[in-house]
Amino acid sequence: MEIKTKQQGIKVVADVLDIVGGKWRGQILAHLCDDPKRFNELKTVLNRITSSTLTKELRYLEDIKMVERKIIQDTPIVVEYRLTEHGMSIKDLIYHIVAWGLKHRDTVFEKKG
Amino acid sequence: MEIKTKQQGIKVVADVLDIVGGKWRGQILAHLCDDPKRFNELKTVLNRITSSTLTKELRYLEDIKMVERKIIQDTPIVVEYRLTEHGMSIKDLIYHIVAWGLKHRDTVFEKKG
DNA sequence: TATACAGGTAGTTTTTAGGATACCTAATTT
DNA sequence: AAATTAGGTATCCTAAAAACTACCTGTATA
């Protein structure tokens, strides 16, 4: 694949990073790679995220069809978030991100504590 | 690879996205995957970036040893930015990002113009 | 002579992401 | 009856990211 495919190939990088970037989206998607998670499970595992931020990020991921919200029980309410079938496609990319990070982040961050 | 390696595997996603994320860094790295580029080449190809932002982003990428700045001619001054040897390792990841994006961004962005 | 290009810096302002705080319904537990 | 859990919403606020504007050195070009 040639990235040289000028504005085509580069804009796509920005688009993908819109989806996966920011402080939380990558982490949320990474957690959902394993298995579906409930709202408060995500909240616990994403240390320090607030309810309102988590809600916003999940709504965004729903809007772009990466994640779906499923009410699995009505009363008491139980909600589950999972990757859509289409969203599953992100797993590979997340694996590559993790792989690169495990190999290289120490070098790259050596001077940054 | 198991992402389930709890906080280990997830924190690394955030770290990598720190490097590659934001509005410009991914695009800058993607452009430098092809070949070295001069300051104003980058500025032209990254439509709408300002000099000061480009300078900041390049300085950051230099600090973390992903990119190096090389004065290739003194007078008149000619400066070239290229991936460091270590920075080259990002190529694969960029390719995966582009690959995923080309396959999936239409679906994902179908409702977003 | 003056205008443009190359490669920037400095200072200020705007925009945006994310955080803080408070609050909501309904059920369950103490 | 009161507190806790589950799953949020609404509003405001702040800190950081990026943009805007102006300016700089030095060379080449018209």
Tab-separated table of C-alpha atoms (C1' of nucleotides) in Angstrom:
chain	number	residue	atom	x	y	z
A	1	MET	CA	0.000	0.000	0.000
A	2	GLU	CA	1.289	3.390	-0.912
A	3	ILE	CA	0.608	6.166	1.494
A	4	LYS	CA	1.773	8.401	-1.314
A	5	THR	CA	-1.785	8.206	-2.635
A	6	LYS	CA	-1.621	11.834	-1.634
A	7	GLN	CA	-4.617	13.457	-0.006
A	8	GLN	CA	-6.531	10.177	-0.179
A	9	GLY	CA	-4.113	8.185	1.923
A	10	ILE	CA	-3.410	10.875	4.441
A	11	LYS	CA	-6.849	12.178	5.196
A	12	VAL	CA	-7.782	8.656	6.091
A	13	VAL	CA	-5.228	8.722	8.891
A	14	ALA	CA	-6.912	11.775	10.342
A	15	ASP	CA	-10.326	10.128	10.005
A	16	VAL	CA	-9.246	6.984	11.798
A	17	LEU	CA	-7.583	8.945	14.546
A	18	ASP	CA	-10.805	10.845	14.993
A	19	ILE	CA	-12.478	7.569	15.832
A	20	VAL	CA	-9.806	6.000	17.923
A	21	GLY	CA	-8.081	9.067	19.291
A	22	GLY	CA	-8.690	11.383	22.180
A	23	LYS	CA	-8.217	10.435	25.759
A	24	TRP	CA	-10.780	7.676	26.030
A	25	ARG	CA	-12.020	6.206	22.769
A	26	GLY	CA	-9.059	3.962	22.122
A	27	GLN	CA	-9.212	2.626	25.634
A	28	ILE	CA	-12.948	2.043	25.473
A	29	LEU	CA	-12.636	0.153	22.200
A	30	ALA	CA	-9.712	-1.842	23.565
A	31	HIS	CA	-11.761	-2.921	26.549
A	32	LEU	CA	-14.667	-3.890	24.358
A	33	CYS	CA	-12.360	-6.043	22.243
A	34	ASP	CA	-12.326	-8.579	25.044
A	35	ASP	CA	-16.014	-8.877	25.635
A	36	PRO	CA	-19.126	-6.794	26.202
A	37	LYS	CA	-19.061	-4.588	29.228
A	38	ARG	CA	-21.640	-2.829	31.315
A	39	PHE	CA	-21.607	0.901	31.905
A	40	ASN	CA	-20.166	0.710	35.358
A	41	GLU	CA	-17.678	-1.949	34.430
A	42	LEU	CA	-16.245	0.437	31.883
A	43	LYS	CA	-16.345	3.235	34.363
A	44	THR	CA	-14.389	1.226	36.904
A	45	VAL	CA	-11.782	-0.038	34.508
A	46	LEU	CA	-11.295	3.381	32.927
A	47	ASN	CA	-9.916	4.898	36.018
A	48	ARG	CA	-10.959	8.510	36.547
A	49	ILE	CA	-13.438	8.862	33.725
A	50	THR	CA	-16.636	10.628	34.751
A	51	SER	CA	-20.133	9.379	33.970
A	52	SER	CA	-20.847	12.259	31.693
A	53	THR	CA	-17.681	11.803	29.693
A	54	LEU	CA	-18.217	8.075	29.415
A	55	THR	CA	-21.751	8.662	28.222
A	56	LYS	CA	-20.590	11.147	25.615
A	57	GLU	CA	-17.887	8.867	24.280
A	58	LEU	CA	-20.219	5.876	24.135
A	59	ARG	CA	-22.877	7.892	22.311
A	60	TYR	CA	-20.306	8.965	19.778
A	61	LEU	CA	-19.164	5.402	19.214
A	62	GLU	CA	-22.788	4.357	18.820
A	63	ASP	CA	-23.419	7.115	16.305
A	64	ILE	CA	-20.643	5.909	14.097
A	65	LYS	CA	-21.821	2.313	14.453
A	66	MET	CA	-18.762	1.006	16.199
A	67	VAL	CA	-20.514	0.129	19.426
A	68	GLU	CA	-24.025	-0.904	20.284
A	69	ARG	CA	-25.944	-0.417	23.448
A	70	LYS	CA	-28.117	-3.281	24.500
A	71	ILE	CA	-30.613	-3.262	27.287
A	72	ILE	CA	-30.334	-6.802	28.489
A	73	GLN	CA	-32.717	-6.457	31.393
A	74	ASP	CA	-35.397	-3.950	32.082
A	75	THR	CA	-35.977	-3.859	35.751
A	76	PRO	CA	-33.614	-3.443	37.358
A	77	ILE	CA	-32.007	-2.007	34.299
A	78	VAL	CA	-28.918	-3.698	32.948
A	79	VAL	CA	-27.170	-2.274	29.938
A	80	GLU	CA	-24.374	-3.771	27.961
A	81	TYR	CA	-22.012	-2.215	25.456
A	82	ARG	CA	-20.385	-4.281	22.777
A	83	LEU	CA	-18.625	-3.857	19.478
A	84	THR	CA	-20.970	-4.038	16.530
A	85	GLU	CA	-20.152	-6.601	13.917
A	86	HIS	CA	-18.572	-3.815	11.985
A	87	GLY	CA	-16.831	-2.568	15.083
A	88	MET	CA	-15.115	-5.927	15.502
A	89	SER	CA	-12.923	-4.959	12.589
A	90	ILE	CA	-11.092	-2.574	14.870
A	91	LYS	CA	-9.634	-5.418	16.942
A	92	ASP	CA	-6.769	-6.026	14.559
A	93	LEU	CA	-5.870	-2.374	14.536
A	94	ILE	CA	-5.940	-2.208	18.318
A	95	TYR	CA	-3.666	-5.234	18.445
A	96	HIS	CA	-1.219	-3.478	16.156
A	97	ILE	CA	-1.327	-0.377	18.288
A	98	VAL	CA	-0.649	-2.407	21.403
A	99	ALA	CA	2.103	-4.342	19.665
A	100	TRP	CA	3.874	-1.208	18.516
A	101	GLY	CA	3.468	0.370	21.908
A	102	LEU	CA	4.888	-2.572	23.803
A	103	LYS	CA	7.963	-2.591	21.599
A	104	HIS	CA	8.564	1.101	21.313
A	105	ARG	CA	7.004	3.206	23.965
A	106	ASP	CA	9.953	2.839	26.331
A	107	THR	CA	12.382	4.172	23.764
A	108	VAL	CA	10.072	6.927	22.775
A	109	PHE	CA	9.203	7.943	26.292
A	110	GLU	CA	12.639	7.388	27.809
A	111	LYS	CA	13.034	11.059	28.618
A	112	LYS	CA	9.521	11.633	29.826
A	113	GLY	CA	9.096	9.625	33.081
B	1	MET	CA	-1.696	-11.078	22.065
B	2	GLU	CA	-4.194	-10.614	24.814
B	3	ILE	CA	-5.449	-7.135	25.401
B	4	LYS	CA	-6.913	-8.548	28.579
B	5	THR	CA	-3.472	-8.036	30.124
B	6	LYS	CA	-5.519	-5.498	31.995
B	7	GLN	CA	-4.028	-2.104	32.765
B	8	GLN	CA	-0.827	-3.049	30.969
B	9	GLY	CA	-2.410	-3.632	27.602
B	10	ILE	CA	-4.799	-0.736	27.773
B	11	LYS	CA	-2.532	1.988	29.049
B	12	VAL	CA	-0.291	1.303	26.095
B	13	VAL	CA	-3.110	2.239	23.744
B	14	ALA	CA	-3.360	5.611	25.410
B	15	ASP	CA	0.399	6.078	25.227
B	16	VAL	CA	0.568	5.328	21.523
B	17	LEU	CA	-2.341	7.609	20.808
B	18	ASP	CA	-0.502	10.343	22.643
B	19	ILE	CA	2.239	10.062	20.059
B	20	VAL	CA	0.176	9.558	16.975
B	21	GLY	CA	-3.016	11.301	17.956
B	22	GLY	CA	-4.169	14.881	17.864
B	23	LYS	CA	-5.057	16.730	14.763
B	24	TRP	CA	-1.674	16.698	13.037
B	25	ARG	CA	0.849	14.176	14.346
B	26	GLY	CA	-0.546	11.165	12.540
B	27	GLN	CA	-0.672	13.062	9.296
B	28	ILE	CA	2.858	14.378	9.703
B	29	LEU	CA	4.203	10.914	10.405
B	30	ALA	CA	2.257	9.500	7.483
B	31	HIS	CA	3.780	12.024	5.134
B	32	LEU	CA	7.240	11.307	6.425
B	33	CYS	CA	6.727	7.598	5.796
B	34	ASP	CA	7.110	8.245	2.101
B	35	ASP	CA	10.307	10.254	2.199
B	36	PRO	CA	11.907	13.188	3.940
B	37	LYS	CA	10.126	16.473	3.548
B	38	ARG	CA	11.047	20.083	3.923
B	39	PHE	CA	9.224	22.432	6.248
B	40	ASN	CA	7.224	24.136	3.567
B	41	GLU	CA	6.482	20.903	1.773
B	42	LEU	CA	4.837	19.653	4.923
B	43	LYS	CA	3.069	22.927	5.356
B	44	THR	CA	1.656	22.763	1.840
B	45	VAL	CA	0.563	19.178	2.004
B	46	LEU	CA	-0.986	19.601	5.440
B	47	ASN	CA	-3.616	21.961	4.257
B	48	ARG	CA	-4.458	24.693	6.747
B	49	ILE	CA	-1.782	24.024	9.321
B	50	THR	CA	-0.046	27.164	10.515
B	51	SER	CA	3.699	27.591	10.792
B	52	SER	CA	3.596	27.814	14.530
B	53	THR	CA	1.534	24.672	14.928
B	54	LEU	CA	3.726	22.777	12.501
B	55	THR	CA	6.821	23.891	14.372
B	56	LYS	CA	5.354	22.774	17.692
B	57	GLU	CA	4.349	19.379	16.389
B	58	LEU	CA	7.718	18.811	14.747
B	59	ARG	CA	9.549	19.807	17.926
B	60	TYR	CA	7.441	17.343	19.882
B	61	LEU	CA	8.187	14.556	17.432
B	62	GLU	CA	11.874	15.415	17.625
B	63	ASP	CA	11.790	15.352	21.417
B	64	ILE	CA	10.449	11.840	21.461
B	65	LYS	CA	12.993	10.778	18.835
B	66	MET	CA	10.515	9.916	16.131
B	67	VAL	CA	11.643	12.592	13.711
B	68	GLU	CA	14.927	14.323	13.087
B	69	ARG	CA	15.612	17.738	11.704
B	70	LYS	CA	18.504	18.016	9.337
B	71	ILE	CA	19.956	21.186	7.932
B	72	ILE	CA	20.974	20.031	4.515
B	73	GLN	CA	22.172	23.385	3.233
B	74	ASP	CA	23.208	26.455	5.068
B	75	THR	CA	22.790	29.355	2.756
B	76	PRO	CA	20.165	29.610	1.551
B	77	ILE	CA	18.880	27.475	4.387
B	78	VAL	CA	17.273	24.172	3.529
B	79	VAL	CA	15.880	21.978	6.275
B	80	GLU	CA	14.632	18.470	5.981
B	81	TYR	CA	12.533	16.415	8.340
B	82	ARG	CA	12.712	12.649	8.261
B	83	LEU	CA	11.803	9.682	10.424
B	84	THR	CA	14.624	8.569	12.697
B	85	GLU	CA	15.665	4.974	12.430
B	86	HIS	CA	13.490	4.318	15.406
B	87	GLY	CA	10.697	6.368	13.909
B	88	MET	CA	10.655	4.095	10.880
B	89	SER	CA	9.020	1.490	13.071
B	90	ILE	CA	5.837	3.512	12.902
B	91	LYS	CA	5.407	2.849	9.191
B	92	ASP	CA	3.779	-0.501	9.708
B	93	LEU	CA	1.326	0.939	12.160
B	94	ILE	CA	0.463	3.793	9.821
B	95	TYR	CA	-0.116	1.288	7.055
B	96	HIS	CA	-2.521	-0.612	9.275
B	97	ILE	CA	-4.338	2.589	10.144
B	98	VAL	CA	-4.660	3.490	6.483
B	99	ALA	CA	-5.745	-0.017	5.599
B	100	TRP	CA	-8.461	-0.075	8.219
B	101	GLY	CA	-9.591	3.389	7.252
B	102	LEU	CA	-9.857	2.626	3.560
B	103	LYS	CA	-11.986	-0.400	4.283
B	104	HIS	CA	-14.170	1.009	6.982
B	105	ARG	CA	-14.375	4.743	7.123
B	106	ASP	CA	-17.236	4.925	4.653
B	107	THR	CA	-19.392	2.666	6.754
B	108	VAL	CA	-18.416	4.420	9.893
B	109	PHE	CA	-18.862	7.897	8.516
B	110	GLU	CA	-21.884	7.189	6.336
B	111	LYS	CA	-24.029	9.565	8.326
B	112	LYS	CA	-21.492	12.300	8.737
B	113	GLY	CA	-20.848	13.852	5.285
C	1	DT	C1'	14.462	48.819	-4.739
C	2	DA	C1'	11.002	45.847	-3.263
C	3	DT	C1'	8.832	41.524	-3.271
C	4	DA	C1'	8.789	36.769	-2.440
C	5	DC	C1'	10.462	32.485	-0.551
C	6	DA	C1'	12.508	29.593	3.071
C	7	DG	C1'	12.150	28.582	7.839
C	8	DG	C1'	10.886	29.898	11.411
C	9	DT	C1'	9.402	32.729	16.664
C	10	DA	C1'	6.270	35.347	19.917
C	11	DG	C1'	2.122	36.620	21.816
C	12	DT	C1'	-2.702	36.550	21.935
C	13	DT	C1'	-7.248	34.651	21.092
C	14	DT	C1'	-10.506	31.088	20.024
C	15	DT	C1'	-12.221	26.428	20.177
C	16	DT	C1'	-12.803	22.085	22.067
C	17	DA	C1'	-12.262	18.189	25.008
C	18	DG	C1'	-12.847	16.693	29.065
C	19	DG	C1'	-13.818	17.480	34.167
C	20	DA	C1'	-16.753	19.026	38.278
C	21	DT	C1'	-20.922	19.199	40.305
C	22	DA	C1'	-25.506	18.402	40.892
C	23	DC	C1'	-29.307	15.895	39.930
C	24	DC	C1'	-32.765	12.083	37.985
C	25	DT	C1'	-35.605	7.209	38.050
C	26	DA	C1'	-36.233	2.877	39.685
C	27	DA	C1'	-34.958	-1.154	42.324
C	28	DT	C1'	-32.495	-3.443	46.135
C	29	DT	C1'	-30.322	-3.819	50.596
C	30	DT	C1'	-29.730	-2.533	55.491
D	1	DA	C1'	-36.960	4.964	56.174
D	2	DA	C1'	-32.391	5.612	54.383
D	3	DA	C1'	-28.573	4.317	51.744
D	4	DT	C1'	-26.685	2.042	47.743
D	5	DT	C1'	-26.478	0.348	43.002
D	6	DA	C1'	-27.401	0.852	38.166
D	7	DG	C1'	-27.411	3.956	34.430
D	8	DG	C1'	-27.533	7.763	33.294
D	9	DT	C1'	-28.591	13.687	32.095
D	10	DA	C1'	-27.827	18.818	32.370
D	11	DT	C1'	-25.056	22.670	33.145
D	12	DC	C1'	-21.286	25.030	33.812
D	13	DC	C1'	-16.191	25.563	33.869
D	14	DT	C1'	-11.404	25.086	32.900
D	15	DA	C1'	-7.170	23.765	30.683
D	16	DA	C1'	-5.134	22.542	26.648
D	17	DA	C1'	-4.891	22.501	21.709
D	18	DA	C1'	-4.886	24.845	17.810
D	19	DA	C1'	-5.562	29.204	15.145
D	20	DC	C1'	-4.567	34.041	14.170
D	21	DT	C1'	-1.627	37.861	13.640
D	22	DA	C1'	2.499	39.942	13.459
D	23	DC	C1'	7.144	39.736	13.018
D	24	DC	C1'	12.209	37.981	12.251
D	25	DT	C1'	16.791	36.606	9.294
D	26	DG	C1'	18.710	35.797	5.163
D	27	DT	C1'	18.701	34.859	0.048
D	28	DA	C1'	16.989	35.162	-4.487
D	29	DT	C1'	14.176	37.264	-8.025
D	30	DA	C1'	11.736	41.015	-10.754
